Amino acid sequence: MITLHAPRAVRALLDKHGVAPHKQLGQNFLCDANALETIADAGVVEGEAVLEIGPGLGSLTQQLAMRAKRVVAVEIDKGFLPILAETLADFDNVTIVHADFLKADFASLHRALGGGRFSVCANLPYYISTPILTRLLESKLPITQMTFLLQKEVGDRLAARPGQKNYGSLSVFAQHFAAIETVAKVGASCFVPAPNVDSIVVKLAMRPAPYELTDEALFFKLIRASFAMRRKTLANNLAAAFPIGKEDVQGLLTKIGLDSGVRAEALGVGEFAELSEGILLFLKEK
Ligand code: SAM
């Protein structure tokens, strides 16, 4: 098997196929054996299939294929297809799909994964990590867990707790769907070419929300609106987004035990859910 565990091995393979990494497609190849094994160990659930986004040259795909029942990997860059055929030649449990993941048809990907529960594991293209995450979180597919190598700043936002400076709408959104765990840090020297940002491995263990939610769309609108202007109070932000006066929002806040002048960054996910139910009831009774 061709292994890609050193920068020179990656460069040699790229040279052999006459291709160069495209910065605009987030092509930073992971070539550190330790990091690759750590991600695959965290990312594969025994007996399950794995969906990978952006297999690139196949270094993580190889590790996933060694551990998972099957791997479906979606790659946008056609130039990598002959390379993947070479690096994955030893595996009969890998399917490469040539597509833009943001436009890929989830129903057919799910069929290719065998139709049952699956996990997601990827070294994400950093320029679209948030839309990829959002699409997967909202997909309603039977995903057990998602393990991503991503820009540290995004990983920190996913895992942030109320009151922390990175806590925002992405934190609440992700924590509505999943328990978030930081797995490891990965240095820039583990990639070719080295990215100019720090990287982190984060695992999202999907679980049902630990609270009742009548209207998920309203909850998502509430989260976005709550953090729209971080320096404004929550009541001001919500009064600007919903047909409710500021005093009425303040009334709803005090009813669930919060200060009327509270800011969004102080609320936990459960409190946003409670507020969402309050707003729903208020709008119905109005
Ligand atoms: N998995 C490889 C690794 O760990 O070395 C490559 C990871 S590299 C950070 C991101 C990969 O995602 C590249 O192969 C890139 O071509 C691919 N990619 C970028 N945008 C994509 C998209 N919209 N859909 C699918 N793949 C995409």
Tab-separated table of C-alpha atoms and ligand atoms in Angstrom:
chain	number	residue	atom	x	y	z
A	1	MET	CA	0.000	0.000	0.000
A	2	ILE	CA	1.246	3.503	-0.842
A	3	THR	CA	1.465	5.379	2.469
A	4	LEU	CA	1.454	9.153	2.792
A	5	HIS	CA	3.069	9.576	6.181
A	6	ALA	CA	5.684	12.173	5.309
A	7	PRO	CA	5.612	15.473	3.378
A	8	ARG	CA	8.012	14.070	0.776
A	9	ALA	CA	5.670	11.115	0.062
A	10	VAL	CA	2.801	13.547	-0.588
A	11	ARG	CA	4.927	15.740	-2.847
A	12	ALA	CA	6.220	12.709	-4.776
A	13	LEU	CA	2.654	11.460	-5.419
A	14	LEU	CA	1.475	14.922	-6.521
A	15	ASP	CA	4.509	15.264	-8.839
A	16	LYS	CA	3.963	11.798	-10.295
A	17	HIS	CA	0.399	12.763	-11.278
A	18	GLY	CA	1.341	16.310	-12.280
A	19	VAL	CA	-1.101	17.984	-9.884
A	20	ALA	CA	-0.611	20.821	-7.416
A	21	PRO	CA	-2.751	21.553	-4.303
A	22	HIS	CA	-5.549	24.099	-4.886
A	23	LYS	CA	-5.577	26.581	-2.027
A	24	GLN	CA	-9.124	27.693	-2.923
A	25	LEU	CA	-10.378	24.107	-2.345
A	26	GLY	CA	-8.768	23.922	1.093
A	27	GLN	CA	-6.294	21.281	-0.036
A	28	ASN	CA	-3.962	20.795	2.918
A	29	PHE	CA	-3.029	17.115	3.046
A	30	LEU	CA	-2.574	15.422	6.380
A	31	CYS	CA	0.570	13.300	6.331
A	32	ASP	CA	1.294	12.512	9.976
A	33	ALA	CA	0.723	8.846	10.898
A	34	ASN	CA	-0.087	9.662	14.523
A	35	ALA	CA	-2.686	12.301	13.663
A	36	LEU	CA	-4.251	10.099	10.961
A	37	GLU	CA	-4.575	7.155	13.360
A	38	THR	CA	-5.955	9.353	16.166
A	39	ILE	CA	-8.670	10.745	13.876
A	40	ALA	CA	-9.618	7.344	12.448
A	41	ASP	CA	-9.639	5.713	15.907
A	42	ALA	CA	-11.995	8.422	17.179
A	43	GLY	CA	-14.028	8.518	13.968
A	44	VAL	CA	-14.985	4.897	13.369
A	45	VAL	CA	-17.669	3.025	15.270
A	46	GLU	CA	-17.119	-0.738	14.987
A	47	GLY	CA	-19.414	-2.380	12.446
A	48	GLU	CA	-20.618	0.954	10.997
A	49	ALA	CA	-20.043	2.654	7.665
A	50	VAL	CA	-18.231	5.991	7.439
A	51	LEU	CA	-18.889	9.009	5.246
A	52	GLU	CA	-15.777	11.051	4.451
A	53	ILE	CA	-15.806	14.516	2.914
A	54	GLY	CA	-12.780	15.394	0.789
A	55	PRO	CA	-10.578	12.255	0.695
A	56	GLY	CA	-7.897	14.223	-1.194
A	57	LEU	CA	-5.038	11.781	-1.824
A	58	GLY	CA	-6.599	9.112	0.407
A	59	SER	CA	-4.372	9.197	3.513
A	60	LEU	CA	-7.280	9.353	6.003
A	61	THR	CA	-9.458	7.183	3.745
A	62	GLN	CA	-6.915	4.343	4.080
A	63	GLN	CA	-7.107	4.514	7.877
A	64	LEU	CA	-10.912	4.625	7.787
A	65	ALA	CA	-11.093	1.684	5.358
A	66	MET	CA	-8.920	-0.401	7.725
A	67	ARG	CA	-11.393	0.155	10.564
A	68	ALA	CA	-14.874	0.630	9.081
A	69	LYS	CA	-17.358	-1.694	7.440
A	70	ARG	CA	-17.377	0.543	4.386
A	71	VAL	CA	-16.333	4.065	3.432
A	72	VAL	CA	-18.072	6.457	1.064
A	73	ALA	CA	-15.860	9.462	0.299
A	74	VAL	CA	-17.055	12.561	-1.576
A	75	GLU	CA	-14.358	14.490	-3.469
A	76	ILE	CA	-14.912	17.600	-5.584
A	77	ASP	CA	-11.562	17.545	-7.404
A	78	LYS	CA	-11.655	15.262	-10.445
A	79	GLY	CA	-7.852	15.400	-10.653
A	80	PHE	CA	-7.611	13.252	-7.509
A	81	LEU	CA	-9.652	10.342	-8.860
A	82	PRO	CA	-6.703	8.508	-10.512
A	83	ILE	CA	-4.603	9.120	-7.385
A	84	LEU	CA	-7.329	7.680	-5.138
A	85	ALA	CA	-7.602	4.633	-7.416
A	86	GLU	CA	-3.903	4.051	-6.734
A	87	THR	CA	-3.742	4.769	-2.974
A	88	LEU	CA	-6.943	2.816	-2.239
A	89	ALA	CA	-6.255	-0.112	-4.596
A	90	ASP	CA	-5.911	-2.525	-1.659
A	91	PHE	CA	-9.424	-1.820	-0.322
A	92	ASP	CA	-12.691	-3.256	-1.614
A	93	ASN	CA	-14.851	-1.390	0.930
A	94	VAL	CA	-14.332	2.157	-0.401
A	95	THR	CA	-16.582	4.048	-2.815
A	96	ILE	CA	-15.413	7.409	-4.156
A	97	VAL	CA	-18.157	9.813	-5.214
A	98	HIS	CA	-17.089	12.719	-7.425
A	99	ALA	CA	-19.313	15.597	-6.253
A	100	ASP	CA	-19.502	18.903	-4.423
A	101	PHE	CA	-20.532	17.803	-0.936
A	102	LEU	CA	-22.636	20.943	-0.469
A	103	LYS	CA	-24.797	19.874	-3.421
A	104	ALA	CA	-24.577	16.086	-3.019
A	105	ASP	CA	-27.793	14.092	-2.785
A	106	PHE	CA	-28.000	12.752	0.769
A	107	ALA	CA	-30.503	9.998	-0.071
A	108	SER	CA	-28.135	8.387	-2.583
A	109	LEU	CA	-25.120	8.836	-0.291
A	110	HIS	CA	-27.091	7.105	2.464
A	111	ARG	CA	-27.919	4.229	0.116
A	112	ALA	CA	-24.227	3.916	-0.820
A	113	LEU	CA	-23.423	3.750	2.912
A	114	GLY	CA	-25.716	0.727	3.219
A	115	GLY	CA	-28.830	2.535	4.436
A	116	GLY	CA	-28.224	2.093	8.171
A	117	ARG	CA	-26.564	4.127	10.923
A	118	PHE	CA	-23.218	5.620	9.972
A	119	SER	CA	-20.528	7.995	11.188
A	120	VAL	CA	-18.895	10.951	9.489
A	121	CYS	CA	-15.150	11.500	9.625
A	122	ALA	CA	-13.139	14.058	7.683
A	123	ASN	CA	-10.268	16.470	7.453
A	124	LEU	CA	-12.591	19.233	6.301
A	125	PRO	CA	-11.863	21.830	3.635
A	126	TYR	CA	-11.661	24.759	6.080
A	127	TYR	CA	-13.236	27.323	3.738
A	128	ILE	CA	-16.602	25.539	3.950
A	129	SER	CA	-16.440	23.750	7.304
A	130	THR	CA	-19.430	25.637	8.757
A	131	PRO	CA	-21.834	25.003	5.805
A	132	ILE	CA	-20.769	21.328	5.761
A	133	LEU	CA	-21.431	21.025	9.496
A	134	THR	CA	-24.770	22.801	9.227
A	135	ARG	CA	-25.897	20.615	6.332
A	136	LEU	CA	-25.030	17.427	8.211
A	137	LEU	CA	-26.526	18.544	11.532
A	138	GLU	CA	-29.820	19.433	9.852
A	139	SER	CA	-29.884	16.345	7.623
A	140	LYS	CA	-31.999	14.071	9.894
A	141	LEU	CA	-29.854	11.175	8.660
A	142	PRO	CA	-29.104	8.382	11.178
A	143	ILE	CA	-25.637	9.672	12.096
A	144	THR	CA	-24.024	8.202	15.214
A	145	GLN	CA	-21.124	10.637	15.474
A	146	MET	CA	-19.079	13.083	13.439
A	147	THR	CA	-15.322	13.518	13.890
A	148	PHE	CA	-13.681	16.445	12.158
A	149	LEU	CA	-10.264	17.919	11.794
A	150	LEU	CA	-10.974	21.598	11.418
A	151	GLN	CA	-9.715	25.081	12.057
A	152	LYS	CA	-9.163	25.468	15.818
A	153	GLU	CA	-11.275	28.627	15.910
A	154	VAL	CA	-14.307	26.707	14.552
A	155	GLY	CA	-13.653	23.740	16.877
A	156	ASP	CA	-13.489	26.108	19.861
A	157	ARG	CA	-16.794	27.706	18.814
A	158	LEU	CA	-18.476	24.283	18.599
A	159	ALA	CA	-17.344	23.275	22.091
A	160	ALA	CA	-17.722	26.700	23.809
A	161	ARG	CA	-19.858	26.951	26.948
A	162	PRO	CA	-22.091	29.893	27.977
A	163	GLY	CA	-20.031	32.899	29.071
A	164	GLN	CA	-16.950	31.941	27.039
A	165	LYS	CA	-15.828	34.385	24.374
A	166	ASN	CA	-16.264	31.896	21.491
A	167	TYR	CA	-19.796	30.964	22.533
A	168	GLY	CA	-22.277	31.882	19.815
A	169	SER	CA	-25.014	30.675	17.498
A	170	LEU	CA	-22.821	27.839	16.086
A	171	SER	CA	-22.178	26.528	19.644
A	172	VAL	CA	-25.890	26.481	20.521
A	173	PHE	CA	-26.849	25.014	17.153
A	174	ALA	CA	-24.296	22.175	17.388
A	175	GLN	CA	-24.980	21.481	21.071
A	176	HIS	CA	-28.681	21.162	20.300
A	177	PHE	CA	-27.834	18.075	18.221
A	178	ALA	CA	-24.701	16.689	19.823
A	179	ALA	CA	-22.385	16.392	22.795
A	180	ILE	CA	-19.083	17.960	21.736
A	181	GLU	CA	-15.675	16.643	22.701
A	182	THR	CA	-12.246	17.976	21.763
A	183	VAL	CA	-10.066	15.004	20.790
A	184	ALA	CA	-6.618	16.409	19.892
A	185	LYS	CA	-4.662	19.336	18.504
A	186	VAL	CA	-2.830	18.901	15.202
A	187	GLY	CA	0.196	21.071	14.372
A	188	ALA	CA	0.604	22.841	11.030
A	189	SER	CA	3.730	20.763	10.275
A	190	CYS	CA	1.511	17.646	9.974
A	191	PHE	CA	0.120	18.984	6.651
A	192	VAL	CA	1.378	19.617	3.111
A	193	PRO	CA	1.117	22.510	2.449
A	194	ALA	CA	1.050	23.755	6.060
A	195	PRO	CA	-2.135	25.760	6.782
A	196	ASN	CA	-1.689	29.201	8.323
A	197	VAL	CA	-4.215	28.466	11.096
A	198	ASP	CA	-4.178	26.056	14.048
A	199	SER	CA	-6.136	22.809	13.705
A	200	ILE	CA	-8.106	20.668	16.122
A	201	VAL	CA	-9.965	17.336	16.093
A	202	VAL	CA	-13.507	17.595	17.436
A	203	LYS	CA	-16.042	14.812	17.901
A	204	LEU	CA	-19.791	15.448	17.839
A	205	ALA	CA	-21.687	12.560	19.440
A	206	MET	CA	-25.210	12.908	18.071
A	207	ARG	CA	-28.034	12.527	20.580
A	208	PRO	CA	-31.698	13.535	20.914
A	209	ALA	CA	-32.050	17.016	22.417
A	210	PRO	CA	-32.471	16.734	26.211
A	211	TYR	CA	-35.596	18.963	26.139
A	212	GLU	CA	-38.953	19.238	24.375
A	213	LEU	CA	-39.038	21.471	21.302
A	214	THR	CA	-42.311	22.098	19.458
A	215	ASP	CA	-40.977	24.183	16.572
A	216	GLU	CA	-37.345	23.553	15.562
A	217	ALA	CA	-37.401	26.213	12.812
A	218	LEU	CA	-38.440	28.862	15.331
A	219	PHE	CA	-35.680	27.672	17.706
A	220	PHE	CA	-33.063	28.104	14.931
A	221	LYS	CA	-34.420	31.556	14.073
A	222	LEU	CA	-34.267	32.462	17.766
A	223	ILE	CA	-30.608	31.377	18.042
A	224	ARG	CA	-29.568	33.372	14.970
A	225	ALA	CA	-31.464	36.452	16.128
A	226	SER	CA	-30.149	36.213	19.706
A	227	PHE	CA	-26.516	36.557	18.608
A	228	ALA	CA	-27.168	38.950	15.689
A	229	MET	CA	-25.787	41.975	17.582
A	230	ARG	CA	-23.565	40.711	20.388
A	231	ARG	CA	-23.418	44.042	22.186
A	232	LYS	CA	-27.198	44.327	22.377
A	233	THR	CA	-29.290	42.711	25.091
A	234	LEU	CA	-31.202	39.562	24.199
A	235	ALA	CA	-34.510	41.453	24.519
A	236	ASN	CA	-33.353	44.057	21.989
A	237	ASN	CA	-32.146	41.439	19.509
A	238	LEU	CA	-35.364	39.417	19.766
A	239	ALA	CA	-37.660	42.440	19.541
A	240	ALA	CA	-35.914	43.286	16.246
A	241	ALA	CA	-36.459	39.777	14.820
A	242	PHE	CA	-39.908	38.731	16.076
A	243	PRO	CA	-43.262	40.547	16.154
A	244	ILE	CA	-42.938	40.980	19.935
A	245	GLY	CA	-42.266	44.191	21.853
A	246	LYS	CA	-39.116	44.501	23.981
A	247	GLU	CA	-41.146	44.576	27.240
A	248	ASP	CA	-42.937	41.368	26.309
A	249	VAL	CA	-39.612	39.639	25.584
A	250	GLN	CA	-38.333	40.864	28.948
A	251	GLY	CA	-41.476	39.404	30.536
A	252	LEU	CA	-40.783	36.020	28.906
A	253	LEU	CA	-37.180	36.139	30.127
A	254	THR	CA	-38.117	36.811	33.761
A	255	LYS	CA	-40.791	34.104	33.573
A	256	ILE	CA	-38.053	31.512	32.939
A	257	GLY	CA	-35.865	32.938	35.719
A	258	LEU	CA	-33.534	35.101	33.610
A	259	ASP	CA	-32.577	38.735	34.081
A	260	SER	CA	-34.521	41.016	31.705
A	261	GLY	CA	-31.237	42.666	30.610
A	262	VAL	CA	-29.443	39.367	29.954
A	263	ARG	CA	-27.234	38.891	26.858
A	264	ALA	CA	-27.427	35.833	24.607
A	265	GLU	CA	-23.975	34.528	25.596
A	266	ALA	CA	-25.218	33.811	29.152
A	267	LEU	CA	-27.914	31.307	28.096
A	268	GLY	CA	-27.398	27.549	27.837
A	269	VAL	CA	-29.011	25.502	25.069
A	270	GLY	CA	-31.828	24.349	27.384
A	271	GLU	CA	-32.666	27.973	28.247
A	272	PHE	CA	-32.877	28.849	24.546
A	273	ALA	CA	-35.273	25.899	24.126
A	274	GLU	CA	-37.412	27.156	27.026
A	275	LEU	CA	-37.441	30.655	25.548
A	276	SER	CA	-38.390	29.257	22.151
A	277	GLU	CA	-41.431	27.530	23.698
A	278	GLY	CA	-42.357	30.815	25.439
A	279	ILE	CA	-42.146	32.812	22.194
A	280	LEU	CA	-44.184	30.186	20.346
A	281	LEU	CA	-46.948	30.327	22.935
A	282	PHE	CA	-46.891	34.140	22.981
A	283	LEU	CA	-47.192	34.330	19.171
A	284	LYS	CA	-50.068	31.823	19.191
A	285	GLU	CA	-51.999	33.695	21.864
A	286	LYS	CA	-51.369	37.105	20.322
B	1	SAM	N1	-8.591	13.988	3.445
B	1	SAM	C1	-7.399	14.519	2.852
B	1	SAM	C2	-6.318	14.586	3.901
B	1	SAM	O1	-6.636	14.465	5.082
B	1	SAM	O2	-5.165	14.776	3.526
B	1	SAM	C3	-7.626	15.903	2.222
B	1	SAM	C4	-8.196	16.939	3.143
B	1	SAM	S1	-8.167	18.562	2.466
B	1	SAM	C5	-8.127	19.523	3.941
B	1	SAM	C6	-9.855	18.869	1.959
B	1	SAM	C7	-10.342	18.037	0.779
B	1	SAM	O3	-11.700	18.403	0.505
B	1	SAM	C8	-9.591	18.237	-0.525
B	1	SAM	O4	-9.349	16.996	-1.121
B	1	SAM	C9	-10.546	19.061	-1.395
B	1	SAM	O5	-10.394	18.873	-2.788
B	1	SAM	C10	-11.888	18.553	-0.894
B	1	SAM	N2	-13.024	19.476	-1.094
B	1	SAM	C11	-13.017	20.821	-1.084
B	1	SAM	N3	-14.254	21.309	-1.287
B	1	SAM	C12	-15.070	20.234	-1.413
B	1	SAM	C13	-16.470	20.082	-1.641
B	1	SAM	N4	-17.271	21.153	-1.767
B	1	SAM	N5	-16.974	18.831	-1.728
B	1	SAM	C14	-16.165	17.740	-1.614
B	1	SAM	N6	-14.820	17.831	-1.387
B	1	SAM	C15	-14.287	19.057	-1.292
